[in-house]
Structures are given as structure tokens and as C-alpha cells.
mmCIF file of C-alpha atoms and ligand atoms in Angstrom:
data_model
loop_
_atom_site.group_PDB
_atom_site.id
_atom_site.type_symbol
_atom_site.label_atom_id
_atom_site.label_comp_id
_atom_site.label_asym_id
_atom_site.label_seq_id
_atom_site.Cartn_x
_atom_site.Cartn_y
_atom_site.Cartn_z
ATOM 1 C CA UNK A 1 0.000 0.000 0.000
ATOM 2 C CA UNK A 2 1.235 3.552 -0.941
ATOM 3 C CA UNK A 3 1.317 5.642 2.090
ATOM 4 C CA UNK A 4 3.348 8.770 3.197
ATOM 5 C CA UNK A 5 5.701 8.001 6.104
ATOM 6 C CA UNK A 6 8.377 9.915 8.130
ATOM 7 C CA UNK A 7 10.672 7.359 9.390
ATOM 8 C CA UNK A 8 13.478 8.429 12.071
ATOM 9 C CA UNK A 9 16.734 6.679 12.164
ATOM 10 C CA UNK A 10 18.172 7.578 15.607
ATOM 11 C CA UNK A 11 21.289 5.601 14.331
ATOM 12 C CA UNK A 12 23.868 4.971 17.208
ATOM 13 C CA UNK A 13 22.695 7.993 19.799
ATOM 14 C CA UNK A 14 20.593 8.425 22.674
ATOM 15 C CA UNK A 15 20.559 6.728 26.244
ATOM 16 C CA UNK A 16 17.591 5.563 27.668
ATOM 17 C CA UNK A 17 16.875 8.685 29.803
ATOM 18 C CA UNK A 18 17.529 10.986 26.350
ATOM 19 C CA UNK A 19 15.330 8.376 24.115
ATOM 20 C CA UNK A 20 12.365 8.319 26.742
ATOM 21 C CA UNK A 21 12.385 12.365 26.624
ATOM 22 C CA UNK A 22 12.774 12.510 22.979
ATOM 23 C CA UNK A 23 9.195 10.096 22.982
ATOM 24 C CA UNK A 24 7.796 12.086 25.458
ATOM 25 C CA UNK A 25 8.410 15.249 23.182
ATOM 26 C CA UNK A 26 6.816 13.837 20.253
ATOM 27 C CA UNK A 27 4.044 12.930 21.493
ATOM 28 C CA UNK A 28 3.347 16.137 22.933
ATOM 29 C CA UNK A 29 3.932 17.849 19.727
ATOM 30 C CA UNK A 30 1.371 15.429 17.549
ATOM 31 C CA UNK A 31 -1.689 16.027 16.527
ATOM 32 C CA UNK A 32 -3.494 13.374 14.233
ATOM 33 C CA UNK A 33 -0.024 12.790 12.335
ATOM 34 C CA UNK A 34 1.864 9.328 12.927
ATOM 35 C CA UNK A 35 5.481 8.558 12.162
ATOM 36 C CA UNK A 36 7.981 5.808 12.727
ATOM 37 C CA UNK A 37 11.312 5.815 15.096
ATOM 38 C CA UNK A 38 13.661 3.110 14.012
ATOM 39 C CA UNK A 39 15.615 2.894 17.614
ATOM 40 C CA UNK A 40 18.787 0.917 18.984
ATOM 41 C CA UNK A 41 18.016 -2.504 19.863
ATOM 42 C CA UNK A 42 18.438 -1.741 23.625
ATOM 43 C CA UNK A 43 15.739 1.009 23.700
ATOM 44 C CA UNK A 44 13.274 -0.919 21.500
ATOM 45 C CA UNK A 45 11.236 -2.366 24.901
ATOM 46 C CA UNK A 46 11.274 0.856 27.237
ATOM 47 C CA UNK A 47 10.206 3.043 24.196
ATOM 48 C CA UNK A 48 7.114 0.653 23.119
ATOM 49 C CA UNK A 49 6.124 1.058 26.516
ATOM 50 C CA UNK A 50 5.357 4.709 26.236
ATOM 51 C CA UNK A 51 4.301 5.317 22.171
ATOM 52 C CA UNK A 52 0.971 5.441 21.346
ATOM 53 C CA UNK A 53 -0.564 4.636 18.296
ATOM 54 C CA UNK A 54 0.718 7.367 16.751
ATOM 55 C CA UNK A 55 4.465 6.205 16.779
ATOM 56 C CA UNK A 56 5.529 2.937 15.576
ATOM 57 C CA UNK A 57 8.593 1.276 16.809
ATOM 58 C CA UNK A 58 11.198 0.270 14.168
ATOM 59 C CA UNK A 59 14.403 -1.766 14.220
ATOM 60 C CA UNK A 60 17.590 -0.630 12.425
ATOM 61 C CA UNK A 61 19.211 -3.870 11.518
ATOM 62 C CA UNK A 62 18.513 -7.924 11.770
ATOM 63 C CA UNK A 63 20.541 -10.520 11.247
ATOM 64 C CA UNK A 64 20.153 -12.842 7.745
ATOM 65 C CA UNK A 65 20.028 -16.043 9.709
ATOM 66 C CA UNK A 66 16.983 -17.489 11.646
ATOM 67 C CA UNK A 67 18.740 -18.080 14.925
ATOM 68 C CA UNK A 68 21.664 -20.475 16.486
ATOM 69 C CA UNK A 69 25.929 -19.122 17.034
ATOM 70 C CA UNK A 70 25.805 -16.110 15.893
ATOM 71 C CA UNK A 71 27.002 -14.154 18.784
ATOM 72 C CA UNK A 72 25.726 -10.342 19.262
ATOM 73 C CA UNK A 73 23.067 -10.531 16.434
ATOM 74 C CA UNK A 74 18.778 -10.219 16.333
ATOM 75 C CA UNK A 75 17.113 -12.424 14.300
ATOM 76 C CA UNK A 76 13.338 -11.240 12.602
ATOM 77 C CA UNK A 77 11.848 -13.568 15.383
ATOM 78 C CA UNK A 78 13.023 -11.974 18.073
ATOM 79 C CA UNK A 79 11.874 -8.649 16.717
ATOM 80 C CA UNK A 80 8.700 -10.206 15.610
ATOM 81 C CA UNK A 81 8.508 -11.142 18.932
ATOM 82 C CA UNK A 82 8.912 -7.981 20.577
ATOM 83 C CA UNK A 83 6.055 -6.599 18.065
ATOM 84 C CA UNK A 84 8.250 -4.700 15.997
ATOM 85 C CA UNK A 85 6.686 -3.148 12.332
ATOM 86 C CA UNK A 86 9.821 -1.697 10.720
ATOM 87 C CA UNK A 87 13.202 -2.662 9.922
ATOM 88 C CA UNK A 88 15.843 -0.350 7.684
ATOM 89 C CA UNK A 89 17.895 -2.997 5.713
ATOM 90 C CA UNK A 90 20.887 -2.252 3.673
ATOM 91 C CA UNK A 91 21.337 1.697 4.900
ATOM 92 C CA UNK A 92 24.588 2.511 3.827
ATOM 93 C CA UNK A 93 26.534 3.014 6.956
ATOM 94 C CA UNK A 94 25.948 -1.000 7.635
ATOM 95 C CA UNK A 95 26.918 -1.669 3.551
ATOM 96 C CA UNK A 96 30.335 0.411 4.411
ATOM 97 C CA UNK A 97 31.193 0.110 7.573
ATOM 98 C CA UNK A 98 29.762 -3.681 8.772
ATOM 99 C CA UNK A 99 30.462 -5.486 4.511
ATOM 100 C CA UNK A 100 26.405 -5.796 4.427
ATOM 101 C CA UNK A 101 26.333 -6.897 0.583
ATOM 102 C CA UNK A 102 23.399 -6.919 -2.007
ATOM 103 C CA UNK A 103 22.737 -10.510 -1.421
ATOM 104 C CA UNK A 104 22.891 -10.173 2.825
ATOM 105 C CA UNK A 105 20.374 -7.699 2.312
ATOM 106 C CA UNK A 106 17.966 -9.567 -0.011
ATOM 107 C CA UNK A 107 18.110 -12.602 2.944
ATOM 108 C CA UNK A 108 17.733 -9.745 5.474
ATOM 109 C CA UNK A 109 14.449 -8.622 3.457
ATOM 110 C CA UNK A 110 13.226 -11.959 3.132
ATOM 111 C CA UNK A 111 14.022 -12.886 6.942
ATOM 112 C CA UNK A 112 11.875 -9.438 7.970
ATOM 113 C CA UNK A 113 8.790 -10.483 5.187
ATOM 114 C CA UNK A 114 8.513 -13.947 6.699
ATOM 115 C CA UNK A 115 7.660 -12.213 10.267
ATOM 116 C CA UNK A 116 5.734 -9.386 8.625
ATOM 117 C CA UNK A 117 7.733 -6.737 9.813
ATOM 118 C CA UNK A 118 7.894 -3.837 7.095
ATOM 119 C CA UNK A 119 11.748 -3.813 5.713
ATOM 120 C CA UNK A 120 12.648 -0.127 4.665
ATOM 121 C CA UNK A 121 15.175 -1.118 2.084
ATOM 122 C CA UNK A 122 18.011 1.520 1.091
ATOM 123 C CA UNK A 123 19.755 1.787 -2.078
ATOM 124 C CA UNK A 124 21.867 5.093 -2.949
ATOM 125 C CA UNK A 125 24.869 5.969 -4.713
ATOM 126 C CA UNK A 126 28.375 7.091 -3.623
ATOM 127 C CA UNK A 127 29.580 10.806 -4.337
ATOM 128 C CA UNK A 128 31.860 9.214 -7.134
ATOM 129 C CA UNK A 129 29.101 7.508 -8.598
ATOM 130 C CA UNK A 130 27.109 10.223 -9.428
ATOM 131 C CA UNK A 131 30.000 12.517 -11.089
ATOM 132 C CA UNK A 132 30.341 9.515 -13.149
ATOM 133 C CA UNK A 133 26.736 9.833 -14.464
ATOM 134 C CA UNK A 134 26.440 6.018 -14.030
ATOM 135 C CA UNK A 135 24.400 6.216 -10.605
ATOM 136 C CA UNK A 136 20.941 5.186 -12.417
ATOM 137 C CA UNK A 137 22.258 1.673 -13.414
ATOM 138 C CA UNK A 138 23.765 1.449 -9.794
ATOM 139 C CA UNK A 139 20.570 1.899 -8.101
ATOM 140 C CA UNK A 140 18.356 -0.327 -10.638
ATOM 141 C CA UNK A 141 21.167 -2.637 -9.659
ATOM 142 C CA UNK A 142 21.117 -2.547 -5.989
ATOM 143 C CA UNK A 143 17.009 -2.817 -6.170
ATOM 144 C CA UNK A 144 16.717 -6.068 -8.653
ATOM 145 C CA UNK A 145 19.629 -7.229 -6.364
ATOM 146 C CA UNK A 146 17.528 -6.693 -3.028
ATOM 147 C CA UNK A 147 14.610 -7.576 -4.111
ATOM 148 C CA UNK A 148 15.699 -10.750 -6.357
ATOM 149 C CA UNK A 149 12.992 -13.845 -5.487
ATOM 150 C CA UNK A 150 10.511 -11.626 -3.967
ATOM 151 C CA UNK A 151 6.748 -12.484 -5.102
ATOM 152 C CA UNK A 152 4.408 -9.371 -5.638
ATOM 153 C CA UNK A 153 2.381 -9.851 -2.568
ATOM 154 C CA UNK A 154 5.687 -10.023 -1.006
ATOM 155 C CA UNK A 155 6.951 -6.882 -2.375
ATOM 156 C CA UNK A 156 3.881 -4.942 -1.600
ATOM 157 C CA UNK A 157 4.794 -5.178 2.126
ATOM 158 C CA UNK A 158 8.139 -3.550 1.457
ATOM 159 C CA UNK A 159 9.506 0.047 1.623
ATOM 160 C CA UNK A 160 11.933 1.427 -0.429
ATOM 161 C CA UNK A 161 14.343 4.268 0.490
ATOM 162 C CA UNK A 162 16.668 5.917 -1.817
ATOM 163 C CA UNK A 163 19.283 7.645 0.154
ATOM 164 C CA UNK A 164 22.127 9.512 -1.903
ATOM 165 C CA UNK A 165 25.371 8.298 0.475
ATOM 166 C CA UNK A 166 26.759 11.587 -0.550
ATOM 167 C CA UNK A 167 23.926 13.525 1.095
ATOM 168 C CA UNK A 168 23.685 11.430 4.386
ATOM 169 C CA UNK A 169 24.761 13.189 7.405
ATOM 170 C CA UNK A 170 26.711 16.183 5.332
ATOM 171 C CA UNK A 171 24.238 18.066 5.089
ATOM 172 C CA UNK A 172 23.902 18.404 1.647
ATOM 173 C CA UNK A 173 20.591 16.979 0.049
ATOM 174 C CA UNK A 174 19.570 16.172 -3.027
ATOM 175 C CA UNK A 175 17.365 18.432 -5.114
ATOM 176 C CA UNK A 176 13.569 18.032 -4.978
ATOM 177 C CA UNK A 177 14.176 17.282 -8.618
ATOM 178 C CA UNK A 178 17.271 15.064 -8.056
ATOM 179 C CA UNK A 179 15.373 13.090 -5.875
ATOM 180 C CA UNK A 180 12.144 12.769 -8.179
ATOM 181 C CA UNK A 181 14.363 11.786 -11.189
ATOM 182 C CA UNK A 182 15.634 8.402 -9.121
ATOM 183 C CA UNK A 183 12.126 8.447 -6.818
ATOM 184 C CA UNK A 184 10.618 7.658 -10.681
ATOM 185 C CA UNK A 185 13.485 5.936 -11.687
ATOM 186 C CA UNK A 186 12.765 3.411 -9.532
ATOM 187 C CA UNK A 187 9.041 3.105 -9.755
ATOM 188 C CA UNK A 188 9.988 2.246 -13.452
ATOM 189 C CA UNK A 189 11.998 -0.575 -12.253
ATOM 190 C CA UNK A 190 8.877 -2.438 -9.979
ATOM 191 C CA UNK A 191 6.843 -1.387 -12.674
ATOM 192 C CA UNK A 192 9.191 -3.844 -14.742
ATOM 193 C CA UNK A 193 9.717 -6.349 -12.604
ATOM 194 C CA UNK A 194 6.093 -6.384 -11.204
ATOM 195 C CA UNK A 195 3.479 -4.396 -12.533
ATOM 196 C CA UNK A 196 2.059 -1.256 -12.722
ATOM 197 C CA UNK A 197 -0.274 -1.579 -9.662
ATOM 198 C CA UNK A 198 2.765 -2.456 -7.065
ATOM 199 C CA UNK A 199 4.723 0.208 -9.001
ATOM 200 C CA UNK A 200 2.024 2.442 -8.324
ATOM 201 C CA UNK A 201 1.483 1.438 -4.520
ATOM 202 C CA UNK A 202 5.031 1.177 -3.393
ATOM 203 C CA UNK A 203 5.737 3.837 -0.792
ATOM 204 C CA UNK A 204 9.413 5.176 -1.699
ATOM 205 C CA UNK A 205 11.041 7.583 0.470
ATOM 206 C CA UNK A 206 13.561 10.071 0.214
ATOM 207 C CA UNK A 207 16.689 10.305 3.046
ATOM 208 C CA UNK A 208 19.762 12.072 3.622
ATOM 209 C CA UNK A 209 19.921 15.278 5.356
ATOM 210 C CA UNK A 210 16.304 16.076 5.369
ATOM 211 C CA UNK A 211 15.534 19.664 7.640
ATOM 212 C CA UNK A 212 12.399 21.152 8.539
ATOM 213 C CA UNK A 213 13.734 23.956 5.431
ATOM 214 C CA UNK A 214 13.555 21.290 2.722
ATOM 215 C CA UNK A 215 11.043 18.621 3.772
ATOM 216 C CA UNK A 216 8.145 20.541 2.322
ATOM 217 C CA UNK A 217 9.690 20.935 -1.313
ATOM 218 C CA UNK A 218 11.020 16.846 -1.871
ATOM 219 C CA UNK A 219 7.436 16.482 -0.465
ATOM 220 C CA UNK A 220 6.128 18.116 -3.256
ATOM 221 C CA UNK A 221 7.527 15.748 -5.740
ATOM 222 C CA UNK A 222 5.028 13.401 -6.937
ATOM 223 C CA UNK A 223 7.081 10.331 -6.301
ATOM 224 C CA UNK A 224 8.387 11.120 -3.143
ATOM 225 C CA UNK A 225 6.431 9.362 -0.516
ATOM 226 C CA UNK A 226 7.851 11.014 2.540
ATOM 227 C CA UNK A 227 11.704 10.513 4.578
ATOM 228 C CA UNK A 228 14.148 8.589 6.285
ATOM 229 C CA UNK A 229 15.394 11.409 8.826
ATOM 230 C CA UNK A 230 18.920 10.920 10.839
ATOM 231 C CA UNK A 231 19.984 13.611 12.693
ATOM 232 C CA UNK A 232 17.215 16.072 12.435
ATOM 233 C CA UNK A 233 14.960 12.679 14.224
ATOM 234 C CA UNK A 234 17.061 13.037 17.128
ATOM 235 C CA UNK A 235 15.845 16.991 18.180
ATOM 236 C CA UNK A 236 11.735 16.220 18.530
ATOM 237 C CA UNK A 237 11.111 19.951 17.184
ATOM 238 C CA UNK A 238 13.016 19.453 13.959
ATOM 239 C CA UNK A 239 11.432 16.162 13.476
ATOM 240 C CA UNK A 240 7.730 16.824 14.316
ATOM 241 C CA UNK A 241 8.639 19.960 11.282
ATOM 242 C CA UNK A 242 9.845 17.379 8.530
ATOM 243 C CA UNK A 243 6.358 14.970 10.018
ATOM 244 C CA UNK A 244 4.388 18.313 9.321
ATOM 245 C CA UNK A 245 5.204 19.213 6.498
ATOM 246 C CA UNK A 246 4.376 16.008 4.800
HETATM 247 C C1 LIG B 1 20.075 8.249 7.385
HETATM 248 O O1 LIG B 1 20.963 7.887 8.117
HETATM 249 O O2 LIG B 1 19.277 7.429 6.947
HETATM 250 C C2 LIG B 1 19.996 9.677 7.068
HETATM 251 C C3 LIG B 1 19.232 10.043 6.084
HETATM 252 O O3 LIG B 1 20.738 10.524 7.839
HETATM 253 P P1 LIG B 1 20.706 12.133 7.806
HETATM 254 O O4 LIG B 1 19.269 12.541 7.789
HETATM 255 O O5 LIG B 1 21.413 12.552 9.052
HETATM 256 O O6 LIG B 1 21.423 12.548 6.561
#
């Protein structure tokens, strides 16, 4: 289903004390919007406690295996179990820094589908990538890739985000056009590996360095669906801004 979403990605930051205030913050600055935080695995139980309906509780990672030696991970059960929704698969910083690889993240999408958590799948070029002119066929790439084996129904419980490594955390964003031209780009592609319906219905949202200042504009784009925030999710004011404006 096509719907507008504002995910957060509070990345490696917050103790418990700064995510519980953070909560507490957002929910006093709601009105009928909703959004999702994708927190660390340690606050995932104490912040469930106090959302309401309004927030849902994402993970940021899972592991690609269903469960046994593999010391420090989190399977999809154990999220399922917990009552996640969300999971971000494949953001860059775990591609780069943690040697999270095309096909990991197709098993990591397939591991969160089979316990009907939502995976918020990322794709994005590097800097060098996009001087070269060639970042098109590198996304359409990393999408078959991730989404290789995946049956329509299966697809139409995913979430795609395309987040431009060089505008994550810089501060530099894409254009609102930028960001429609691969937003469409990649419609096109589900629209050729699927159809035009799940094309059509497949929320795809825009991330890297989203403000309150630019929200509204990528919003405007037709194909943009809403964000994945990073820093501006961790300061509730900027955040509830960027939910606004969608
Ligand atoms: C992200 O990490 O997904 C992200 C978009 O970060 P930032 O908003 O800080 O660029």
C-alpha cells in the first residue's frame, strides 16, 4: 500500500533517559499525524512502553540467519517477537562500515517479510558515482539485487528508500528534482519487474539530510512518498517539522 511516512533513524545515539524524553516530546507535539522511530536494539522495549498509536517502533538492523551461534546478532523472530513493524535494511553506513552486501540484504528482506515486519530497504549511490553519471544503473542494480525472489504480494509489504550516500549526514541533500528523477526511476523498475499496480502502490522515500527547510519541497515531488530522517529525528522539534510538512 502507498502511504506517506516519516521514518526516524536515531542511528547509534541516545541513552535511555535521552530516548524516553525525545518520545515524550513527540508525542506532545502530535496532533493526528503518525510517524515511525527506528531505535537501537536496547531502547526498543522501554520506548514501546510509552508510544501510542501514533508512533511505531522500528528496528535498524537484523541478522540474515533465523537463529543459532551467531554471537551479538537479532534475528526477525526476536523482533517479531517484541512486536516490531519496521526494519531499515541495507542503509549505507551498515553496507560500508559492517560489509552488508546486495545478497545479505535480499536474505535480510526476506528474513523481515517472513515475520511481517515492514523492511525499509536503502539503495543510494556514492559521491563518485554520481560525477560519473552512471548512478541510475547502480541503483536499478542494488534494487533487482535486493529484491531478487521476492513475489508481488511479497513486495507490496516492502519500503523502499533511496538515500544519496553523498547527502547522508553532510548536510547536503539532493534536489527536490534530483530526488524525483531516481524516486521515478525506480518506480519504473517495480513497474518492470512487477506491474504497474505495485509500481504504483510502493511507498518510496527520500533520506539524507532532510531539515524542517527542505522537507516541504522533496514532499512536493510526486514520487516522493515522505523521509528517512537521521539527525534532524534526534531533536523532537526538527522532526515533528519534517512529520508536518508532509
Ligand atoms: C540516514 O541515516 O538514513 C539519514 C538520512 O541521515 P541524515 O538525515 O542525518 O542525513
Amino acid at each position: 500500500m502507498r502511504r506517506q511516512l516519516v521514518i526516524g533513524n536515531w542511528k547509534m545515539n541516545t541513552s535511555i533517559d535521552e530516548a524516553i524524553n525525545l518520545i515524550v516530546d513527540l508525542k506532545e507535539g502530535l496532533n493526528d499525524e503518525s510517524t515511525v522511530v527506528c531505535v537501537p536494539y536496547t531502547h526498543i522495549g522501554v520506548v514501546q512502553e510509552i508510544v501510542d498509536d501514533r508512533i511505531a517502533v522500528g528496528a535498524q538492523n537484523l541478522c540474515q540467519f533465523d537463529n543459532g551461534a551467531y554471537t551479538g546478532e537479532i534475528s526477525s523472530t526476536m523482533l517479531q517477537s517484541l512486536g516490531v513493524e519496521f526494519v531499515i535494511v541495507g542503509h549505507s553506513e551498515r553496507r560500508a562500515y559492517f560489509g552488508e552486501t546486495d545478497s545479505m540484504v535480499n536474505t535480510k528482506v526476506q528474513q523481515a517479510l517472513k515475520k511481517d515486519i515492514i523492511p525499509v530497504i536503502c539503495c543510494g549511490e556514492q559521491l563518485e558515482t554520481r560525477k560519473e553519471g552512471s548512478f541510475l544503473p547502480f541503483i536499478e542494480n542494488q534494487i533487482r539485487e535486493a529484491l531478487k525472489n521476492l513475489s508481488k504480494a511479497m513486495v507490496a509489504n516492502c519500503v523502499i528508500a533511496y538515500e544519496p550516500v553523498w547527502a547522508i549526514g553532510t548536510g547536503e541533500t539532493a534536489s527536490a528534482e534530483q530526488a524525483q528523477e531516481v524516486h521515478r526511476f525506480i518506480r519504473g523498475i517495480i513497474e518492470n519487474l512487477y506491474d504497474k499496480s505495485t509500481a504504483d502502490h510502493m511507498t518510496i522515500v527520500y533520506g539524507g539530510s532532510v531539515k524542517a527547510e527542505n522537507a516541504a519541497d522533496l514532499f512536493k515531488e510526486e514520487d516522493v512518498d515522505g523521509a528517512l530522517v537521521g539527525g534532524a529525528s534526534l531533536k523532537a522539534n526538527d522532526f515533528l517539522s519534517i512529520i508536518k510538512a508532509l
